[in-house]
GROMACS .gro file of C-alpha atoms in nm:
model
  425
    1MET     CA    1  -1.136   0.480  -1.874
    2VAL     CA    2  -1.148   0.656  -1.536
    3LEU     CA    3  -1.080   0.417  -1.248
    4ALA     CA    4  -1.143   0.670  -0.973
    5THR     CA    5  -1.471   0.852  -1.017
    6THR     CA    6  -1.667   1.088  -0.796
    7GLU     CA    7  -1.998   1.270  -0.800
    8ASN     CA    8  -1.897   1.615  -0.682
    9THR     CA    9  -1.601   1.832  -0.770
   10THR     CA   10  -1.408   2.095  -0.582
   11ALA     CA   11  -1.180   2.347  -0.751
   12SER     CA   12  -0.826   2.425  -0.643
   13PRO     CA   13  -0.550   2.621  -0.816
   14ALA     CA   14  -0.424   2.440  -1.125
   15ARG     CA   15  -0.060   2.336  -1.130
   16ALA     CA   16   0.172   2.320  -1.428
   17GLY     CA   17   0.348   1.998  -1.515
   18ASP     CA   18   0.311   1.666  -1.691
   19PHE     CA   19   0.152   1.396  -1.478
   20GLY     CA   20   0.090   1.145  -1.756
   21PRO     CA   21  -0.249   0.970  -1.718
   22ALA     CA   22  -0.325   1.136  -1.382
   23VAL     CA   23  -0.612   1.383  -1.410
   24ALA     CA   24  -0.709   1.484  -1.055
   25LEU     CA   25  -0.680   1.432  -0.683
   26SER     CA   26  -0.978   1.246  -0.539
   27CYS     CA   27  -1.090   1.216  -0.177
   28ARG     CA   28  -1.112   0.853  -0.067
   29GLU     CA   29  -1.393   0.938   0.175
   30CYS     CA   30  -1.635   1.188   0.020
   31GLY     CA   31  -1.530   1.178  -0.347
   32ALA     CA   32  -1.449   1.548  -0.382
   33ARG     CA   33  -1.207   1.615  -0.666
   34TYR     CA   34  -0.925   1.868  -0.691
   35ASP     CA   35  -0.675   1.979  -0.950
   36LEU     CA   36  -0.339   1.808  -0.926
   37GLY     CA   37  -0.128   1.991  -0.670
   38PRO     CA   38   0.082   1.942  -0.355
   39SER     CA   39  -0.216   1.856  -0.134
   40PHE     CA   40  -0.290   1.552   0.076
   41ALA     CA   41  -0.616   1.617   0.263
   42CYS     CA   42  -0.968   1.700   0.148
   43ILE     CA   43  -1.090   2.045   0.252
   44GLU     CA   44  -1.448   1.913   0.259
   45CYS     CA   45  -1.407   1.621   0.502
   46PHE     CA   46  -1.032   1.602   0.578
   47GLY     CA   47  -1.016   1.258   0.414
   48PRO     CA   48  -0.696   1.146   0.236
   49LEU     CA   49  -0.646   1.233  -0.130
   50GLU     CA   50  -0.528   0.992  -0.397
   51ILE     CA   51  -0.462   1.006  -0.770
   52ALA     CA   52  -0.746   0.964  -1.020
   53TYR     CA   53  -0.657   0.855  -1.372
   54GLU     CA   54  -0.782   0.837  -1.726
   55PHE     CA   55  -0.588   0.547  -1.873
   56GLY     CA   56  -0.549   0.498  -2.244
   57ARG     CA   57  -0.504   0.156  -2.401
   58VAL     CA   58  -0.221  -0.030  -2.229
   59THR     CA   59  -0.103  -0.371  -2.349
   60ARG     CA   60   0.132  -0.636  -2.218
   61ALA     CA   61   0.349  -0.588  -2.526
   62GLN     CA   62   0.385  -0.213  -2.462
   63ILE     CA   63   0.491  -0.280  -2.104
   64ALA     CA   64   0.738  -0.552  -2.207
   65GLU     CA   65   0.909  -0.306  -2.443
   66GLY     CA   66   0.986  -0.074  -2.151
   67PRO     CA   67   1.298  -0.063  -1.933
   68THR     CA   68   1.359  -0.318  -1.659
   69ASN     CA   69   1.253  -0.082  -1.381
   70ILE     CA   70   0.930   0.081  -1.264
   71TRP     CA   71   0.920   0.311  -1.566
   72ARG     CA   72   0.798   0.018  -1.781
   73TYR     CA   73   0.466   0.101  -1.611
   74ARG     CA   74   0.485   0.478  -1.668
   75ALA     CA   75   0.154   0.469  -1.859
   76LEU     CA   76  -0.009   0.373  -1.526
   77LEU     CA   77   0.173   0.624  -1.304
   78PRO     CA   78   0.150   1.004  -1.242
   79VAL     CA   79   0.474   1.075  -1.428
   80PRO     CA   80   0.562   1.224  -1.767
   81ALA     CA   81   0.612   0.998  -2.069
   82ASP     CA   82   0.978   1.108  -2.090
   83VAL     CA   83   1.056   1.012  -1.729
   84THR     CA   84   1.324   0.769  -1.847
   85THR     CA   85   1.532   1.061  -1.979
   86LYS     CA   86   1.548   1.235  -1.641
   87PRO     CA   87   1.813   1.168  -1.374
   88ASN     CA   88   1.652   0.935  -1.121
   89MET     CA   89   1.727   0.612  -0.934
   90ALA     CA   90   1.525   0.392  -1.177
   91PRO     CA   91   1.423   0.140  -0.908
   92GLY     CA   92   1.215  -0.173  -0.942
   93TRP     CA   93   1.198  -0.496  -1.142
   94THR     CA   94   1.343  -0.674  -0.839
   95LYS     CA   95   1.357  -1.051  -0.816
   96LEU     CA   96   1.055  -1.270  -0.755
   97VAL     CA   97   1.224  -1.570  -0.596
   98LYS     CA   98   1.060  -1.913  -0.619
   99ALA     CA   99   1.108  -2.019  -0.258
  100ASP     CA  100   1.085  -2.398  -0.285
  101ASN     CA  101   1.310  -2.470   0.013
  102LEU     CA  102   1.109  -2.248   0.248
  103ALA     CA  103   0.786  -2.383   0.100
  104ARG     CA  104   0.888  -2.742   0.181
  105GLU     CA  105   0.982  -2.649   0.534
  106LEU     CA  106   0.647  -2.481   0.597
  107GLY     CA  107   0.435  -2.728   0.400
  108ILE     CA  108   0.330  -2.485   0.124
  109ARG     CA  109   0.276  -2.596  -0.235
  110SER     CA  110   0.377  -2.275  -0.418
  111LEU     CA  111   0.565  -1.985  -0.257
  112HIS     CA  112   0.749  -1.682  -0.394
  113ILE     CA  113   0.942  -1.406  -0.217
  114LYS     CA  114   0.922  -1.062  -0.378
  115ASP     CA  115   1.268  -0.944  -0.271
  116ASP     CA  116   1.285  -0.565  -0.283
  117SER     CA  117   1.623  -0.553  -0.111
  118GLY     CA  118   1.770  -0.527  -0.461
  119ASN     CA  119   1.658  -0.167  -0.508
  120PRO     CA  120   1.922   0.112  -0.525
  121THR     CA  121   1.913   0.190  -0.151
  122HIS     CA  122   1.807  -0.165  -0.064
  123SER     CA  123   1.442  -0.114   0.023
  124PHE     CA  124   1.107  -0.070  -0.149
  125LYS     CA  125   1.111   0.299  -0.054
  126ASP     CA  126   1.305   0.374  -0.373
  127ARG     CA  127   0.985   0.301  -0.567
  128VAL     CA  128   0.768   0.555  -0.388
  129VAL     CA  129   1.037   0.822  -0.372
  130ALA     CA  130   1.096   0.796  -0.749
  131ILE     CA  131   0.735   0.903  -0.809
  132ALA     CA  132   0.760   1.179  -0.548
  133VAL     CA  133   1.072   1.321  -0.715
  134GLU     CA  134   0.882   1.368  -1.042
  135ALA     CA  135   0.600   1.546  -0.856
  136ALA     CA  136   0.854   1.769  -0.680
  137ARG     CA  137   1.001   1.864  -1.017
  138ASN     CA  138   0.656   1.944  -1.154
  139PHE     CA  139   0.575   2.170  -0.858
  140GLY     CA  140   0.910   2.352  -0.864
  141PHE     CA  141   1.025   2.237  -0.521
  142HIS     CA  142   1.394   2.277  -0.444
  143THR     CA  143   1.418   2.058  -0.133
  144LEU     CA  144   1.307   1.698  -0.080
  145SER     CA  145   1.211   1.603   0.273
  146CYS     CA  146   1.036   1.335   0.478
  147SER     CA  147   0.962   1.190   0.817
  148SER     CA  148   1.112   0.844   0.828
  149THR     CA  149   1.157   0.526   1.029
  150GLY     CA  150   1.486   0.482   0.843
  151ASN     CA  151   1.460   0.337   0.495
  152LEU     CA  152   1.275   0.635   0.354
  153ALA     CA  153   1.540   0.880   0.478
  154GLY     CA  154   1.808   0.699   0.281
  155ALA     CA  155   1.590   0.671  -0.027
  156VAL     CA  156   1.510   1.044  -0.018
  157THR     CA  157   1.867   1.165   0.029
  158ALA     CA  158   1.991   0.934  -0.248
  159ALA     CA  159   1.717   1.035  -0.491
  160ALA     CA  160   1.767   1.405  -0.415
  161ALA     CA  161   2.139   1.373  -0.484
  162ARG     CA  162   2.069   1.204  -0.818
  163ALA     CA  163   1.803   1.459  -0.914
  164GLY     CA  164   2.011   1.762  -0.814
  165LEU     CA  165   1.776   1.865  -0.533
  166ASP     CA  166   1.855   1.961  -0.174
  167ALA     CA  167   1.748   1.720   0.099
  168CYS     CA  168   1.652   1.754   0.464
  169VAL     CA  169   1.512   1.445   0.633
  170PHE     CA  170   1.384   1.379   0.983
  171ILE     CA  171   1.414   1.057   1.182
  172PRO     CA  172   1.362   0.932   1.538
  173ALA     CA  173   1.693   0.989   1.716
  174ASN     CA  174   1.717   0.625   1.829
  175LEU     CA  175   1.720   0.476   1.478
  176GLU     CA  176   1.945   0.183   1.382
  177GLU     CA  177   2.302   0.298   1.317
  178ALA     CA  178   2.317   0.145   0.968
  179LYS     CA  179   2.015   0.346   0.855
  180ILE     CA  180   2.160   0.667   0.999
  181VAL     CA  181   2.483   0.607   0.808
  182MET     CA  182   2.298   0.533   0.484
  183ALA     CA  183   2.080   0.843   0.511
  184SER     CA  184   2.375   1.072   0.586
  185VAL     CA  185   2.625   0.945   0.329
  186TYR     CA  186   2.436   1.098   0.035
  187GLY     CA  187   2.464   1.450   0.173
  188GLY     CA  188   2.184   1.684   0.270
  189LYS     CA  189   2.068   1.740   0.625
  190LEU     CA  190   1.972   1.456   0.859
  191VAL     CA  191   1.786   1.567   1.173
  192GLY     CA  192   1.714   1.337   1.465
  193ILE     CA  193   1.399   1.408   1.664
  194GLU     CA  194   1.356   1.304   2.025
  195GLY     CA  195   1.051   1.078   2.030
  196THR     CA  196   0.875   0.823   1.812
  197TYR     CA  197   0.806   0.830   1.438
  198ASP     CA  198   0.463   0.975   1.511
  199ASP     CA  199   0.634   1.268   1.687
  200VAL     CA  200   0.858   1.315   1.383
  201ASN     CA  201   0.559   1.309   1.149
  202ARG     CA  202   0.370   1.569   1.355
  203PHE     CA  203   0.674   1.796   1.347
  204CYS     CA  204   0.696   1.771   0.967
  205SER     CA  205   0.327   1.859   0.936
  206GLU     CA  206   0.397   2.178   1.134
  207LEU     CA  207   0.704   2.257   0.923
  208ILE     CA  208   0.499   2.250   0.602
  209GLY     CA  209   0.302   2.552   0.725
  210ASP     CA  210   0.615   2.747   0.820
  211GLU     CA  211   0.832   2.964   0.597
  212LEU     CA  212   1.124   2.732   0.677
  213GLY     CA  213   0.948   2.466   0.472
  214ASP     CA  214   0.861   2.688   0.178
  215ARG     CA  215   0.907   2.508  -0.158
  216TRP     CA  216   0.985   2.184   0.020
  217GLY     CA  217   0.838   1.860  -0.104
  218PHE     CA  218   0.765   1.630   0.190
  219VAL     CA  219   0.732   1.301   0.008
  220ASN     CA  220   0.500   1.140   0.264
  221VAL     CA  221   0.301   1.452   0.350
  222ASN     CA  222   0.226   1.713   0.082
  223LEU     CA  223   0.347   1.478  -0.196
  224ARG     CA  224   0.187   1.169  -0.039
  225PRO     CA  225  -0.080   1.107  -0.309
  226TYR     CA  226   0.194   1.081  -0.573
  227TYR     CA  227   0.451   0.905  -0.355
  228ALA     CA  228   0.206   0.634  -0.250
  229GLU     CA  229   0.140   0.536  -0.612
  230GLY     CA  230   0.491   0.392  -0.634
  231SER     CA  231   0.381   0.090  -0.430
  232LYS     CA  232   0.144  -0.009  -0.712
  233THR     CA  233   0.449  -0.116  -0.909
  234LEU     CA  234   0.496  -0.407  -0.668
  235ALA     CA  235   0.157  -0.539  -0.775
  236TYR     CA  236   0.237  -0.484  -1.143
  237GLU     CA  237   0.571  -0.663  -1.117
  238ILE     CA  238   0.438  -0.957  -0.918
  239ALA     CA  239   0.163  -1.013  -1.174
  240GLU     CA  240   0.393  -0.976  -1.475
  241GLN     CA  241   0.667  -1.195  -1.324
  242LEU     CA  242   0.410  -1.468  -1.256
  243GLY     CA  243   0.316  -1.468  -1.623
  244TRP     CA  244   0.046  -1.201  -1.599
  245ARG     CA  245  -0.162  -1.347  -1.319
  246ILE     CA  246  -0.247  -1.232  -0.968
  247PRO     CA  247  -0.139  -1.476  -0.694
  248ASP     CA  248  -0.400  -1.634  -0.468
  249GLN     CA  249  -0.247  -1.492  -0.151
  250VAL     CA  250  -0.010  -1.202  -0.072
  251ILE     CA  251   0.146  -1.114   0.264
  252VAL     CA  252   0.240  -0.747   0.304
  253PRO     CA  253   0.410  -0.573   0.600
  254VAL     CA  254   0.216  -0.286   0.753
  255ALA     CA  255   0.362   0.036   0.893
  256SER     CA  256   0.139   0.322   0.774
  257GLY     CA  257  -0.057   0.071   0.564
  258SER     CA  258  -0.011   0.265   0.241
  259GLN     CA  259   0.188  -0.007   0.066
  260LEU     CA  260  -0.083  -0.268   0.117
  261THR     CA  261  -0.361  -0.041  -0.006
  262LYS     CA  262  -0.169   0.045  -0.323
  263ILE     CA  263  -0.086  -0.318  -0.398
  264ASP     CA  264  -0.460  -0.382  -0.386
  265LYS     CA  265  -0.517  -0.078  -0.609
  266GLY     CA  266  -0.255  -0.203  -0.854
  267PHE     CA  267  -0.420  -0.546  -0.883
  268LYS     CA  268  -0.759  -0.386  -0.942
  269GLU     CA  269  -0.616  -0.160  -1.215
  270LEU     CA  270  -0.460  -0.458  -1.394
  271ILE     CA  271  -0.797  -0.635  -1.387
  272ALA     CA  272  -0.985  -0.328  -1.510
  273LEU     CA  273  -0.740  -0.283  -1.799
  274GLY     CA  274  -0.776  -0.647  -1.902
  275LEU     CA  275  -0.407  -0.721  -1.841
  276VAL     CA  276  -0.483  -1.007  -1.599
  277GLU     CA  277  -0.773  -1.241  -1.537
  278ASP     CA  278  -1.036  -1.118  -1.293
  279ARG     CA  279  -1.007  -1.374  -1.017
  280PRO     CA  280  -1.027  -1.364  -0.635
  281TYR     CA  281  -0.714  -1.293  -0.431
  282LYS     CA  282  -0.650  -1.255  -0.059
  283ILE     CA  283  -0.430  -0.991   0.103
  284PHE     CA  284  -0.282  -1.057   0.447
  285ALA     CA  285  -0.132  -0.779   0.659
  286ALA     CA  286   0.169  -0.843   0.884
  287GLN     CA  287   0.271  -0.641   1.189
  288ALA     CA  288   0.517  -0.670   1.477
  289GLU     CA  289   0.345  -0.743   1.808
  290GLY     CA  290   0.522  -0.443   1.966
  291CYS     CA  291   0.348  -0.212   1.718
  292SER     CA  292   0.029  -0.385   1.608
  293PRO     CA  293  -0.263  -0.141   1.624
  294VAL     CA  294  -0.413  -0.271   1.297
  295SER     CA  295  -0.383  -0.634   1.404
  296ALA     CA  296  -0.542  -0.554   1.741
  297ALA     CA  297  -0.836  -0.380   1.570
  298TYR     CA  298  -0.882  -0.668   1.327
  299LYS     CA  299  -0.884  -0.932   1.599
  300ALA     CA  300  -1.126  -0.726   1.809
  301GLY     CA  301  -1.361  -0.674   1.513
  302HIS     CA  302  -1.319  -0.298   1.530
  303ASP     CA  303  -1.315  -0.048   1.243
  304VAL     CA  304  -1.124   0.221   1.434
  305ILE     CA  305  -0.749   0.197   1.496
  306ARG     CA  306  -0.637   0.273   1.850
  307PRO     CA  307  -0.287   0.434   1.844
  308VAL     CA  308  -0.007   0.263   2.036
  309LYS     CA  309   0.348   0.350   2.146
  310PRO     CA  310   0.584   0.130   1.942
  311ASP     CA  311   0.819  -0.112   2.117
  312THR     CA  312   0.970  -0.353   1.864
  313ILE     CA  313   1.293  -0.436   1.685
  314ALA     CA  314   1.105  -0.388   1.356
  315LYS     CA  315   1.159  -0.012   1.358
  316SER     CA  316   1.074   0.031   0.992
  317LEU     CA  317   0.720  -0.078   1.084
  318ALA     CA  318   0.705   0.121   1.410
  319ILE     CA  319   0.420   0.360   1.329
  320GLY     CA  320   0.182   0.367   1.622
  321ASN     CA  321  -0.090   0.567   1.448
  322PRO     CA  322  -0.103   0.430   1.090
  323ALA     CA  323  -0.278   0.668   0.851
  324ASP     CA  324  -0.406   0.391   0.623
  325GLY     CA  325  -0.489   0.144   0.901
  326PRO     CA  326  -0.867   0.156   0.847
  327TYR     CA  327  -0.820   0.088   0.475
  328VAL     CA  328  -0.598  -0.210   0.556
  329LEU     CA  329  -0.882  -0.351   0.766
  330ASP     CA  330  -1.127  -0.298   0.480
  331ILE     CA  331  -0.903  -0.473   0.227
  332ALA     CA  332  -0.817  -0.768   0.451
  333ARG     CA  333  -1.186  -0.826   0.520
  334ARG     CA  334  -1.303  -0.764   0.162
  335THR     CA  335  -1.051  -1.004   0.008
  336GLY     CA  336  -1.089  -1.274   0.274
  337GLY     CA  337  -0.740  -1.218   0.412
  338ALA     CA  338  -0.642  -1.141   0.772
  339VAL     CA  339  -0.416  -0.923   0.987
  340GLU     CA  340  -0.165  -1.098   1.212
  341ASP     CA  341   0.137  -1.005   1.424
  342VAL     CA  342   0.451  -1.176   1.555
  343THR     CA  343   0.681  -1.122   1.852
  344ASP     CA  344   1.037  -0.991   1.826
  345ALA     CA  345   1.166  -1.342   1.895
  346GLU     CA  346   0.954  -1.477   1.609
  347ILE     CA  347   1.086  -1.201   1.382
  348VAL     CA  348   1.447  -1.305   1.449
  349GLU     CA  349   1.362  -1.673   1.395
  350ALA     CA  350   1.196  -1.587   1.065
  351ILE     CA  351   1.494  -1.378   0.945
  352ARG     CA  352   1.720  -1.676   1.009
  353LEU     CA  353   1.473  -1.919   0.852
  354LEU     CA  354   1.455  -1.720   0.527
  355ALA     CA  355   1.833  -1.680   0.516
  356ARG     CA  356   1.893  -2.050   0.585
  357THR     CA  357   1.641  -2.180   0.331
  358GLU     CA  358   1.660  -1.927   0.046
  359GLY     CA  359   1.980  -1.725   0.091
  360ILE     CA  360   1.785  -1.403   0.142
  361PHE     CA  361   1.895  -1.186   0.436
  362ALA     CA  362   1.586  -0.983   0.520
  363GLU     CA  363   1.544  -0.671   0.724
  364THR     CA  364   1.323  -0.701   1.032
  365ALA     CA  365   1.016  -0.613   0.822
  366GLY     CA  366   1.090  -0.922   0.612
  367GLY     CA  367   1.114  -1.120   0.932
  368VAL     CA  368   0.766  -0.996   1.016
  369THR     CA  369   0.613  -1.114   0.687
  370VAL     CA  370   0.786  -1.454   0.695
  371GLY     CA  371   0.700  -1.493   1.062
  372VAL     CA  372   0.335  -1.414   0.990
  373LEU     CA  373   0.342  -1.657   0.696
  374ARG     CA  374   0.456  -1.936   0.926
  375LYS     CA  375   0.199  -1.842   1.188
  376LEU     CA  376  -0.090  -1.827   0.940
  377VAL     CA  377   0.002  -2.166   0.791
  378ALA     CA  378   0.025  -2.325   1.138
  379SER     CA  379  -0.313  -2.181   1.239
  380GLY     CA  380  -0.484  -2.291   0.917
  381VAL     CA  381  -0.579  -1.935   0.820
  382LEU     CA  382  -0.363  -1.936   0.507
  383ASP     CA  383  -0.424  -2.203   0.243
  384PRO     CA  384  -0.101  -2.404   0.193
  385GLU     CA  385  -0.224  -2.526  -0.148
  386ALA     CA  386  -0.273  -2.175  -0.288
  387GLU     CA  387  -0.007  -1.975  -0.474
  388THR     CA  388   0.143  -1.735  -0.219
  389VAL     CA  389   0.371  -1.432  -0.246
  390VAL     CA  390   0.548  -1.281   0.056
  391LEU     CA  391   0.713  -0.939   0.047
  392ASN     CA  392   1.062  -0.872   0.176
  393THR     CA  393   1.092  -0.496   0.166
  394GLY     CA  394   1.451  -0.437   0.282
  395ASP     CA  395   1.805  -0.567   0.326
  396GLY     CA  396   1.913  -0.736   0.649
  397LEU     CA  397   2.240  -0.543   0.647
  398LYS     CA  398   2.035  -0.244   0.763
  399THR     CA  399   1.917  -0.418   1.082
  400LEU     CA  400   2.219  -0.623   1.187
  401ASP     CA  401   2.152  -0.562   1.556
  402ALA     CA  402   1.843  -0.783   1.533
  403VAL     CA  403   2.050  -1.097   1.473
  404ALA     CA  404   2.398  -0.990   1.588
  405GLY     CA  405   2.357  -1.142   1.934
  406GLN     CA  406   2.350  -1.493   1.790
  407ALA     CA  407   2.623  -1.438   1.530
  408ARG     CA  408   2.949  -1.616   1.609
  409PRO     CA  409   3.198  -1.846   1.432
  410THR     CA  410   3.110  -2.216   1.429
  411ALA     CA  411   3.463  -2.278   1.558
  412VAL     CA  412   3.791  -2.095   1.611
  413ILE     CA  413   4.091  -2.313   1.529
  414ARG     CA  414   4.463  -2.312   1.463
  415PRO     CA  415   4.552  -2.304   1.091
  416SER     CA  416   4.599  -2.682   1.060
  417LEU     CA  417   4.403  -2.974   0.912
  418ASP     CA  418   4.416  -3.166   1.239
  419ALA     CA  419   4.258  -2.876   1.423
  420PHE     CA  420   3.985  -2.854   1.159
  421ARG     CA  421   3.914  -3.232   1.178
  422THR     CA  422   3.879  -3.206   1.554
  423ALA     CA  423   3.651  -2.902   1.530
  424ILE     CA  424   3.405  -3.059   1.287
  425ALA     CA  425   3.405  -3.410   1.436
   0.00000   0.00000   0.00000
């Protein structure tokens, strides 16, 4: 069964390598098809390319026999069948936490948190990078690179170290200190760029065409079609962990928008393969107010995203010109969801709320999704009776500055029982 089909085809040089069930690159706009290669834009219309597949028979039992990481879904990913034998970070199969305490506080009947802070470098980026590493191997690249708002840089340098590849990653120079430390500790080169993430991304696009970037795999540029497929595994895991069903409502943070589009793609693939019941679901997109171009377009009823200059504590979501923004709008509208944003103050409140009720210390992006959850429930946009899943995509230890200003001991006392009694009275 081919889930991505097109009318016209366009030839490009064939590439060696084993990509499992992947058969081609397909333009999301005009449908032109290309051989699998390190390409990310259609030469016919400049639309984005994504992976087209021919899936064989895939059963729940086959998946259950696989390892407890994303490779249990290797039959649905552009990776070789023997991927489990290769040195990689083996991310995924993170906890789906039944958040009853938070649900009671917000007045929701059924709520789960998909907590991706448990990945090897403590963010969902390990999923997408794992797929990109296999593509880099197939194409004979010797260096793994990226433009990053922080989490991706750490995931790339760690994965490169494990795979025996060189790494050179690029970040905005004003990134959080914890993310700079994490990205640098694995070795490789870490380069700070003066400017925003969008400036970093433009620089990387120029580097691809220069001899300095020869045989480099930029995971979110020339390897983007493969890399992006890693986010589908969030959809697969959520459905499997719920007992092979798709939840009624999902709230996903939006930076470039790629993660949300691939979660939707993952749900549709599960339905097409007969692994889950074909039933309606709603996808809600969450942004920080200080970088909310998709939310602004949604609320204005527009189809075009107007770029913005980011100004928010949620730096992992600070992409002012999101490549997949228009597709996020399409999915939110098609599924009956919405796009909402929250202020920095609401992000901090939500981080503390999640920590206090469920013992999960979320990164600022998690504060965005929980903050949007609370806002959507209060406004009546989100159905409190429907089964809801909220994504936390990173660990709060990476963004300590967001909550550090309010962190202090409850009391400072002398080491005596009398002093303690007085302090807690």
